[in-house]
């Protein structure tokens, strides 16, 4: 795969749709482990949720391409599978990351103040949406972004 290096990665204002699915799969894995261990190893479970919330925040507010999951994807997966056939606009996935951040951050707050049912519910919702994206490529946050951006008919 000549001419393709990490420095030449074309993922800037656009994003590889395979990266979005990889990111969703990694996110779902982290959140699933967090939900499984939060009762038996609370500091570790809450630490995983907090870490994923930080990844969501970085991706939403800074850059999808420089996020943890994007860096792993760019270094280990992308060089092996090559450039995508086409890229997508990065704004819808970044909005989806913002929604994930809100869900996990509020869930983490609920866990911290003793509202475990709400914490589980919000984190499980983020897990479910990420798993759906990873398994099918259907990004509900992206769909919400596109629906909000459409002009309304008079």
CSV table of N, CA and C in Angstrom, one decimal:
chain,number,residue,atom,x,y,z
A,1,UNK,N,0.8,-1.2,0.0
A,1,UNK,CA,0.0,0.0,0.0
A,1,UNK,C,0.9,1.2,0.0
A,2,UNK,N,1.4,1.6,-1.1
A,2,UNK,CA,2.3,2.7,-1.2
A,2,UNK,C,1.6,4.0,-1.2
A,3,UNK,N,2.3,5.0,-0.7
A,3,UNK,CA,1.7,6.4,-0.6
A,3,UNK,C,0.7,6.6,0.5
A,4,UNK,N,0.6,5.5,1.4
A,4,UNK,CA,-0.4,5.7,2.5
A,4,UNK,C,0.4,5.6,3.8
A,5,UNK,N,0.4,6.6,4.5
A,5,UNK,CA,1.1,6.6,5.8
A,5,UNK,C,0.2,7.3,6.8
A,6,UNK,N,0.6,7.2,8.1
A,6,UNK,CA,-0.2,7.9,9.1
A,6,UNK,C,-0.3,9.4,8.9
A,7,UNK,N,0.8,10.0,8.5
A,7,UNK,CA,0.9,11.4,8.2
A,7,UNK,C,0.0,11.8,7.0
A,8,UNK,N,-0.2,10.9,6.1
A,8,UNK,CA,-1.0,11.2,4.9
A,8,UNK,C,-2.4,10.9,5.0
A,9,UNK,N,-2.9,10.5,6.2
A,9,UNK,CA,-4.2,10.1,6.5
A,9,UNK,C,-5.2,11.2,6.1
A,10,UNK,N,-6.1,10.9,5.1
A,10,UNK,CA,-7.0,12.0,4.6
A,10,UNK,C,-8.2,12.3,5.5
A,11,UNK,N,-8.2,11.8,6.8
A,11,UNK,CA,-9.3,12.0,7.6
A,11,UNK,C,-9.3,13.3,8.4
A,12,UNK,N,-9.8,14.3,7.8
A,12,UNK,CA,-9.8,15.7,8.5
A,12,UNK,C,-11.2,16.1,8.7
A,13,UNK,N,-11.8,16.8,7.7
A,13,UNK,CA,-13.2,17.3,7.8
A,13,UNK,C,-14.2,16.2,7.5
A,14,UNK,N,-13.6,15.1,7.0
A,14,UNK,CA,-14.4,14.0,6.6
A,14,UNK,C,-13.8,12.8,7.4
A,15,UNK,N,-14.6,11.7,7.5
A,15,UNK,CA,-14.2,10.6,8.3
A,15,UNK,C,-14.5,9.3,7.5
A,16,UNK,N,-13.7,8.3,7.8
A,16,UNK,CA,-13.8,7.0,7.2
A,16,UNK,C,-15.0,6.3,8.0
A,17,UNK,N,-16.0,5.9,7.3
A,17,UNK,CA,-17.2,5.3,8.0
A,17,UNK,C,-16.8,4.0,8.7
A,18,UNK,N,-15.7,3.4,8.3
A,18,UNK,CA,-15.3,2.2,9.0
A,18,UNK,C,-14.7,2.6,10.4
A,19,UNK,N,-14.1,3.8,10.4
A,19,UNK,CA,-13.6,4.3,11.7
A,19,UNK,C,-14.7,4.5,12.7
A,20,UNK,N,-15.8,5.1,12.2
A,20,UNK,CA,-17.0,5.3,13.0
A,20,UNK,C,-17.5,4.0,13.7
A,21,UNK,N,-17.5,3.0,12.8
A,21,UNK,CA,-18.0,1.7,13.4
A,21,UNK,C,-17.0,1.1,14.3
A,22,UNK,N,-15.7,1.2,14.0
A,22,UNK,CA,-14.7,0.7,14.9
A,22,UNK,C,-14.8,1.4,16.3
A,23,UNK,N,-14.9,2.7,16.2
A,23,UNK,CA,-15.0,3.5,17.4
A,23,UNK,C,-16.3,3.1,18.2
A,24,UNK,N,-17.4,2.9,17.5
A,24,UNK,CA,-18.6,2.4,18.2
A,24,UNK,C,-18.4,1.1,18.9
A,25,UNK,N,-17.7,0.2,18.2
A,25,UNK,CA,-17.4,-1.1,18.8
A,25,UNK,C,-16.5,-1.1,20.0
A,26,UNK,N,-15.5,-0.3,19.9
A,26,UNK,CA,-14.6,-0.1,21.1
A,26,UNK,C,-15.4,0.5,22.3
A,27,UNK,N,-16.2,1.5,21.9
A,27,UNK,CA,-17.0,2.2,23.0
A,27,UNK,C,-17.9,1.2,23.6
A,28,UNK,N,-18.6,0.5,22.8
A,28,UNK,CA,-19.6,-0.5,23.4
A,28,UNK,C,-18.9,-1.5,24.3
A,29,UNK,N,-17.7,-1.9,23.9
A,29,UNK,CA,-16.9,-2.9,24.7
A,29,UNK,C,-16.5,-2.3,26.0
A,30,UNK,N,-16.1,-1.1,26.0
A,30,UNK,CA,-15.7,-0.4,27.3
A,30,UNK,C,-16.9,-0.2,28.2
A,31,UNK,N,-18.0,0.2,27.6
A,31,UNK,CA,-19.2,0.5,28.4
A,31,UNK,C,-19.8,-0.8,29.0
A,32,UNK,N,-19.7,-1.9,28.2
A,32,UNK,CA,-20.2,-3.2,28.6
A,32,UNK,C,-19.4,-3.7,29.8
A,33,UNK,N,-18.1,-3.6,29.7
A,33,UNK,CA,-17.3,-4.0,30.8
A,33,UNK,C,-17.5,-3.2,32.1
A,34,UNK,N,-17.7,-1.9,31.8
A,34,UNK,CA,-18.0,-1.0,33.0
A,34,UNK,C,-19.2,-1.3,33.7
A,35,UNK,N,-20.3,-1.6,32.9
A,35,UNK,CA,-21.6,-2.0,33.5
A,35,UNK,C,-21.5,-3.3,34.2
A,36,UNK,N,-20.7,-4.2,33.7
A,36,UNK,CA,-20.6,-5.5,34.4
A,36,UNK,C,-19.8,-5.5,35.7
A,37,UNK,N,-18.8,-4.6,35.8
A,37,UNK,CA,-18.0,-4.5,37.0
A,37,UNK,C,-18.3,-3.4,38.0
A,38,UNK,N,-19.2,-2.5,37.6
A,38,UNK,CA,-19.4,-1.4,38.5
A,38,UNK,C,-19.9,-1.7,39.9
A,39,UNK,N,-20.6,-2.9,40.0
A,39,UNK,CA,-21.1,-3.3,41.4
A,39,UNK,C,-20.0,-4.0,42.2
A,40,UNK,N,-19.2,-4.7,41.5
A,40,UNK,CA,-18.1,-5.5,42.2
A,40,UNK,C,-16.8,-4.8,42.4
A,41,UNK,N,-16.5,-3.9,41.5
A,41,UNK,CA,-15.3,-3.1,41.5
A,41,UNK,C,-15.7,-1.7,41.1
A,42,UNK,N,-16.4,-1.0,42.0
A,42,UNK,CA,-17.0,0.3,41.7
A,42,UNK,C,-15.9,1.3,41.2
A,43,UNK,N,-14.8,1.5,41.8
A,43,UNK,CA,-13.8,2.5,41.3
A,43,UNK,C,-13.4,2.2,39.8
A,44,UNK,N,-13.2,0.9,39.5
A,44,UNK,CA,-12.8,0.5,38.2
A,44,UNK,C,-13.9,0.8,37.2
A,45,UNK,N,-15.1,0.4,37.5
A,45,UNK,CA,-16.2,0.6,36.7
A,45,UNK,C,-16.5,2.1,36.4
A,46,UNK,N,-16.5,2.9,37.5
A,46,UNK,CA,-16.7,4.3,37.3
A,46,UNK,C,-15.5,4.9,36.5
A,47,UNK,N,-14.3,4.4,36.7
A,47,UNK,CA,-13.2,4.9,36.0
A,47,UNK,C,-13.3,4.6,34.5
A,48,UNK,N,-13.8,3.4,34.1
A,48,UNK,CA,-14.0,3.1,32.7
A,48,UNK,C,-15.1,4.1,32.1
A,49,UNK,N,-16.2,4.3,32.9
A,49,UNK,CA,-17.2,5.2,32.4
A,49,UNK,C,-16.6,6.6,32.2
A,50,UNK,N,-15.9,7.1,33.2
A,50,UNK,CA,-15.3,8.4,33.1
A,50,UNK,C,-14.3,8.5,32.0
A,51,UNK,N,-13.5,7.4,31.7
A,51,UNK,CA,-12.6,7.5,30.6
A,51,UNK,C,-13.3,7.5,29.3
A,52,UNK,N,-14.4,6.8,29.2
A,52,UNK,CA,-15.1,6.8,27.9
A,52,UNK,C,-15.8,8.2,27.7
A,53,UNK,N,-16.3,8.7,28.8
A,53,UNK,CA,-16.9,10.1,28.7
A,53,UNK,C,-15.8,11.1,28.3
A,54,UNK,N,-14.6,10.9,28.7
A,54,UNK,CA,-13.5,11.8,28.3
A,54,UNK,C,-13.2,11.6,26.8
A,55,UNK,N,-13.2,10.4,26.3
A,55,UNK,CA,-13.0,10.1,24.9
A,55,UNK,C,-14.2,10.7,24.1
A,56,UNK,N,-15.4,10.6,24.6
A,56,UNK,CA,-16.5,11.2,23.9
A,56,UNK,C,-16.3,12.7,23.8
A,57,UNK,N,-16.0,13.3,24.9
A,57,UNK,CA,-15.8,14.8,25.0
A,57,UNK,C,-14.7,15.2,24.0
A,58,UNK,N,-13.5,14.6,24.0
A,58,UNK,CA,-12.4,14.9,23.2
A,58,UNK,C,-12.9,14.8,21.7
A,59,UNK,N,-13.6,13.7,21.4
A,59,UNK,CA,-14.0,13.5,20.0
A,59,UNK,C,-15.0,14.6,19.6
A,60,UNK,N,-15.9,14.9,20.5
A,60,UNK,CA,-17.0,15.9,20.1
A,60,UNK,C,-16.5,17.3,20.0
A,61,UNK,N,-15.6,17.7,20.9
A,61,UNK,CA,-15.2,19.1,21.0
A,61,UNK,C,-13.8,19.4,20.4
A,62,UNK,N,-13.0,18.4,20.2
A,62,UNK,CA,-11.7,18.6,19.6
A,62,UNK,C,-11.6,18.1,18.2
A,63,UNK,N,-11.6,16.7,18.0
A,63,UNK,CA,-11.4,16.1,16.7
A,63,UNK,C,-11.7,14.7,16.8
A,64,UNK,N,-12.5,14.2,15.8
A,64,UNK,CA,-12.7,12.8,15.7
A,64,UNK,C,-11.4,12.0,15.3
A,65,UNK,N,-10.6,12.7,14.4
A,65,UNK,CA,-9.4,12.0,13.9
A,65,UNK,C,-8.3,11.9,14.9
A,66,UNK,N,-8.3,12.7,16.0
A,66,UNK,CA,-7.2,12.6,17.0
A,66,UNK,C,-7.7,11.9,18.3
A,67,UNK,N,-8.9,11.3,18.2
A,67,UNK,CA,-9.4,10.6,19.4
A,67,UNK,C,-8.6,9.3,19.6
A,68,UNK,N,-8.7,8.7,20.8
A,68,UNK,CA,-8.0,7.5,21.1
A,68,UNK,C,-8.3,6.4,20.1
A,69,UNK,N,-9.6,6.2,19.8
A,69,UNK,CA,-10.0,5.1,18.9
A,69,UNK,C,-9.6,5.4,17.5
A,70,UNK,N,-9.6,6.6,17.1
A,70,UNK,CA,-9.1,6.9,15.7
A,70,UNK,C,-7.6,6.7,15.6
A,71,UNK,N,-6.8,7.0,16.7
A,71,UNK,CA,-5.4,6.7,16.6
A,71,UNK,C,-5.1,5.2,16.5
A,72,UNK,N,-5.8,4.4,17.3
A,72,UNK,CA,-5.6,3.0,17.2
A,72,UNK,C,-6.0,2.5,15.8
A,73,UNK,N,-7.1,3.0,15.3
A,73,UNK,CA,-7.6,2.6,14.0
A,73,UNK,C,-6.5,3.0,12.9
A,74,UNK,N,-6.0,4.2,13.0
A,74,UNK,CA,-5.1,4.7,12.0
A,74,UNK,C,-3.7,4.0,12.0
A,75,UNK,N,-3.3,3.6,13.2
A,75,UNK,CA,-2.0,2.9,13.3
A,75,UNK,C,-2.1,1.4,13.0
A,76,UNK,N,-3.1,0.8,13.4
A,76,UNK,CA,-3.1,-0.7,13.3
A,76,UNK,C,-4.1,-1.3,12.2
A,77,UNK,N,-5.2,-0.6,12.0
A,77,UNK,CA,-6.2,-1.2,11.1
A,77,UNK,C,-6.2,-0.6,9.7
A,78,UNK,N,-6.2,0.7,9.6
A,78,UNK,CA,-6.2,1.4,8.3
A,78,UNK,C,-5.1,1.0,7.4
A,79,UNK,N,-3.8,0.9,7.9
A,79,UNK,CA,-2.8,0.5,7.0
A,79,UNK,C,-3.0,-0.9,6.4
A,80,UNK,N,-3.7,-1.7,7.0
A,80,UNK,CA,-3.9,-3.1,6.6
A,80,UNK,C,-5.1,-3.2,5.6
A,81,UNK,N,-6.1,-2.3,5.7
A,81,UNK,CA,-7.3,-2.5,4.9
A,81,UNK,C,-7.3,-1.4,3.8
A,82,UNK,N,-6.5,-0.4,3.9
A,82,UNK,CA,-6.4,0.6,2.8
A,82,UNK,C,-7.4,1.7,3.0
A,83,UNK,N,-7.3,2.6,2.1
A,83,UNK,CA,-8.2,3.8,2.1
A,83,UNK,C,-9.7,3.4,1.8
A,84,UNK,N,-10.6,4.1,2.4
A,84,UNK,CA,-12.0,3.8,2.1
A,84,UNK,C,-12.4,4.2,0.7
A,85,UNK,N,-13.5,3.6,0.2
A,85,UNK,CA,-14.0,4.0,-1.1
A,85,UNK,C,-14.5,5.4,-1.1
A,86,UNK,N,-15.1,5.8,-0.1
A,86,UNK,CA,-15.6,7.2,0.1
A,86,UNK,C,-15.6,7.6,1.5
A,87,UNK,N,-15.5,8.9,1.8
A,87,UNK,CA,-15.5,9.4,3.1
A,87,UNK,C,-16.9,10.1,3.4
A,88,UNK,N,-17.1,10.2,4.7
A,88,UNK,CA,-18.4,10.9,5.1
A,88,UNK,C,-18.0,12.2,5.9
A,89,UNK,N,-19.0,13.1,5.9
A,89,UNK,CA,-18.9,14.3,6.7
A,89,UNK,C,-18.7,13.9,8.2
A,90,UNK,N,-17.7,14.6,8.8
A,90,UNK,CA,-17.4,14.3,10.2
A,90,UNK,C,-18.3,14.9,11.2
A,91,UNK,N,-19.1,15.9,10.8
A,91,UNK,CA,-20.0,16.6,11.7
A,91,UNK,C,-21.1,15.7,12.4
A,92,UNK,N,-21.8,14.8,11.6
A,92,UNK,CA,-22.8,14.0,12.3
A,92,UNK,C,-22.2,13.0,13.3
A,93,UNK,N,-21.1,12.3,13.0
A,93,UNK,CA,-20.5,11.5,14.0
A,93,UNK,C,-20.0,12.2,15.2
A,94,UNK,N,-19.5,13.5,15.0
A,94,UNK,CA,-19.0,14.3,16.2
A,94,UNK,C,-20.2,14.7,17.0
A,95,UNK,N,-21.4,14.9,16.4
A,95,UNK,CA,-22.6,15.2,17.2
A,95,UNK,C,-23.0,14.0,18.0
A,96,UNK,N,-22.9,12.8,17.4
A,96,UNK,CA,-23.2,11.6,18.1
A,96,UNK,C,-22.3,11.4,19.3
A,97,UNK,N,-21.0,11.8,19.1
A,97,UNK,CA,-20.1,11.7,20.2
A,97,UNK,C,-20.5,12.7,21.3
A,98,UNK,N,-21.0,13.8,21.0
A,98,UNK,CA,-21.5,14.8,22.0
A,98,UNK,C,-22.7,14.2,22.8
A,99,UNK,N,-23.6,13.5,22.1
A,99,UNK,CA,-24.7,12.9,22.7
A,99,UNK,C,-24.2,11.7,23.7
A,100,UNK,N,-23.2,11.0,23.2
A,100,UNK,CA,-22.6,10.0,24.0
A,100,UNK,C,-22.0,10.5,25.3
A,101,UNK,N,-21.3,11.7,25.1
A,101,UNK,CA,-20.7,12.4,26.2
A,101,UNK,C,-21.8,12.8,27.3
A,102,UNK,N,-22.8,13.4,26.8
A,102,UNK,CA,-23.9,13.8,27.7
A,102,UNK,C,-24.5,12.6,28.5
A,103,UNK,N,-24.8,11.5,27.8
A,103,UNK,CA,-25.3,10.3,28.4
A,103,UNK,C,-24.4,9.7,29.5
A,104,UNK,N,-23.1,9.6,29.1
A,104,UNK,CA,-22.2,9.0,30.0
A,104,UNK,C,-21.8,9.9,31.2
A,105,UNK,N,-21.7,11.2,30.9
A,105,UNK,CA,-21.3,12.1,32.0
A,105,UNK,C,-22.5,12.2,33.0
A,106,UNK,N,-23.7,12.3,32.5
A,106,UNK,CA,-24.8,12.4,33.4
A,106,UNK,C,-25.0,11.1,34.2
A,107,UNK,N,-24.8,10.0,33.5
A,107,UNK,CA,-24.8,8.7,34.1
A,107,UNK,C,-23.8,8.5,35.2
A,108,UNK,N,-22.6,9.0,34.9
A,108,UNK,CA,-21.5,9.0,35.9
A,108,UNK,C,-21.9,9.9,37.1
A,109,UNK,N,-22.5,11.0,36.9
A,109,UNK,CA,-22.9,11.9,38.0
A,109,UNK,C,-24.0,11.1,38.9
A,110,UNK,N,-24.9,10.5,38.2
A,110,UNK,CA,-25.9,9.7,39.0
A,110,UNK,C,-25.2,8.6,39.8
A,111,UNK,N,-24.3,7.9,39.2
A,111,UNK,CA,-23.6,6.9,40.0
A,111,UNK,C,-22.9,7.5,41.2
A,112,UNK,N,-22.3,8.6,41.0
A,112,UNK,CA,-21.5,9.3,42.1
A,112,UNK,C,-22.4,9.7,43.2
A,113,UNK,N,-23.6,10.1,42.9
A,113,UNK,CA,-24.5,10.6,44.0
A,113,UNK,C,-25.5,9.5,44.5
A,114,UNK,N,-25.3,8.3,44.0
A,114,UNK,CA,-26.1,7.2,44.6
A,114,UNK,C,-27.3,6.9,43.7
A,115,UNK,N,-27.5,7.5,42.6
A,115,UNK,CA,-28.6,7.2,41.7
A,115,UNK,C,-28.3,6.1,40.7
A,116,UNK,N,-28.0,4.9,41.3
A,116,UNK,CA,-27.5,3.8,40.4
A,116,UNK,C,-28.4,3.4,39.3
A,117,UNK,N,-29.7,3.5,39.6
A,117,UNK,CA,-30.7,3.0,38.5
A,117,UNK,C,-30.6,4.0,37.3
A,118,UNK,N,-30.5,5.3,37.6
A,118,UNK,CA,-30.4,6.2,36.5
A,118,UNK,C,-29.0,6.1,35.8
A,119,UNK,N,-28.0,5.9,36.6
A,119,UNK,CA,-26.6,5.7,36.1
A,119,UNK,C,-26.6,4.5,35.2
A,120,UNK,N,-27.1,3.4,35.6
A,120,UNK,CA,-27.2,2.2,34.8
A,120,UNK,C,-28.0,2.4,33.5
A,121,UNK,N,-29.1,3.1,33.6
A,121,UNK,CA,-30.0,3.4,32.5
A,121,UNK,C,-29.3,4.2,31.4
A,122,UNK,N,-28.7,5.3,31.8
A,122,UNK,CA,-28.0,6.2,30.9
A,122,UNK,C,-26.8,5.5,30.2
A,123,UNK,N,-26.1,4.8,31.0
A,123,UNK,CA,-24.9,4.2,30.5
A,123,UNK,C,-25.3,3.0,29.6
A,124,UNK,N,-26.3,2.3,29.9
A,124,UNK,CA,-26.8,1.2,29.1
A,124,UNK,C,-27.4,1.8,27.8
A,125,UNK,N,-28.0,2.9,27.8
A,125,UNK,CA,-28.5,3.5,26.6
A,125,UNK,C,-27.4,3.9,25.7
A,126,UNK,N,-26.3,4.5,26.2
A,126,UNK,CA,-25.1,4.8,25.4
A,126,UNK,C,-24.5,3.5,24.8
A,127,UNK,N,-24.4,2.4,25.7
A,127,UNK,CA,-23.9,1.1,25.2
A,127,UNK,C,-24.8,0.6,24.1
A,128,UNK,N,-26.1,0.6,24.2
A,128,UNK,CA,-27.0,0.1,23.2
A,128,UNK,C,-26.9,0.8,21.9
A,129,UNK,N,-26.8,2.1,21.9
A,129,UNK,CA,-26.7,2.9,20.7
A,129,UNK,C,-25.3,2.7,20.0
A,130,UNK,N,-24.2,2.6,20.8
A,130,UNK,CA,-22.9,2.3,20.3
A,130,UNK,C,-22.9,0.9,19.7
A,131,UNK,N,-23.5,-0.1,20.4
A,131,UNK,CA,-23.5,-1.5,19.8
A,131,UNK,C,-24.3,-1.6,18.5
A,132,UNK,N,-25.4,-0.8,18.5
A,132,UNK,CA,-26.2,-0.8,17.2
A,132,UNK,C,-25.4,-0.2,16.1
A,133,UNK,N,-24.6,0.8,16.3
A,133,UNK,CA,-23.8,1.4,15.3
A,133,UNK,C,-22.7,0.5,14.9
A,134,UNK,N,-22.1,-0.2,15.9
A,134,UNK,CA,-21.0,-1.1,15.5
A,134,UNK,C,-21.5,-2.3,14.7
A,135,UNK,N,-22.7,-2.8,15.1
A,135,UNK,CA,-23.2,-4.0,14.4
A,135,UNK,C,-23.8,-3.8,13.1
A,136,UNK,N,-24.5,-2.6,12.9
A,136,UNK,CA,-25.2,-2.4,11.7
A,136,UNK,C,-24.8,-1.2,10.9
A,137,UNK,N,-24.0,-0.3,11.5
A,137,UNK,CA,-23.6,0.9,10.8
A,137,UNK,C,-24.7,2.0,11.0
A,138,UNK,N,-25.7,1.7,11.7
A,138,UNK,CA,-26.8,2.7,11.9
A,138,UNK,C,-26.4,3.6,13.1
A,139,UNK,N,-26.1,4.9,12.8
A,139,UNK,CA,-25.7,5.8,13.9
A,139,UNK,C,-26.9,6.7,14.2
A,140,UNK,N,-27.5,6.5,15.3
A,140,UNK,CA,-28.7,7.2,15.7
A,140,UNK,C,-28.4,8.7,15.9
A,141,UNK,N,-27.3,9.0,16.5
A,141,UNK,CA,-26.9,10.4,16.8
A,141,UNK,C,-26.6,11.1,15.4
A,142,UNK,N,-26.1,10.4,14.5
A,142,UNK,CA,-25.9,11.0,13.1
A,142,UNK,C,-27.2,11.3,12.5
A,143,UNK,N,-28.2,10.3,12.6
A,143,UNK,CA,-29.5,10.6,12.1
A,143,UNK,C,-30.2,11.8,12.7
A,144,UNK,N,-30.0,11.9,14.0
A,144,UNK,CA,-30.6,13.0,14.8
A,144,UNK,C,-30.0,14.3,14.2
A,145,UNK,N,-28.6,14.3,14.0
A,145,UNK,CA,-28.0,15.5,13.5
A,145,UNK,C,-28.6,15.9,12.1
A,146,UNK,N,-28.7,14.9,11.3
A,146,UNK,CA,-29.2,15.2,9.9
A,146,UNK,C,-30.7,15.7,10.0
A,147,UNK,N,-31.5,15.1,10.9
A,147,UNK,CA,-32.9,15.5,11.0
A,147,UNK,C,-33.0,17.0,11.5
A,148,UNK,N,-32.1,17.3,12.4
A,148,UNK,CA,-32.1,18.7,13.0
A,148,UNK,C,-31.7,19.7,12.0
A,149,UNK,N,-30.8,19.3,11.0
A,149,UNK,CA,-30.3,20.2,10.1
A,149,UNK,C,-31.2,20.5,8.9
A,150,UNK,N,-32.2,19.7,8.7
A,150,UNK,CA,-33.1,19.8,7.5
A,150,UNK,C,-34.0,21.0,7.7
A,151,UNK,N,-34.2,21.8,6.6
A,151,UNK,CA,-35.1,22.9,6.7
A,151,UNK,C,-36.5,22.4,6.9
A,152,UNK,N,-37.2,23.2,7.7
A,152,UNK,CA,-38.6,22.8,7.9
A,152,UNK,C,-39.5,23.4,6.8
A,153,UNK,N,-40.5,22.7,6.4
A,153,UNK,CA,-41.4,23.2,5.4
A,153,UNK,C,-42.4,24.1,6.1
A,154,UNK,N,-42.9,25.1,5.3
A,154,UNK,CA,-43.8,26.1,5.9
A,154,UNK,C,-45.2,25.7,5.9
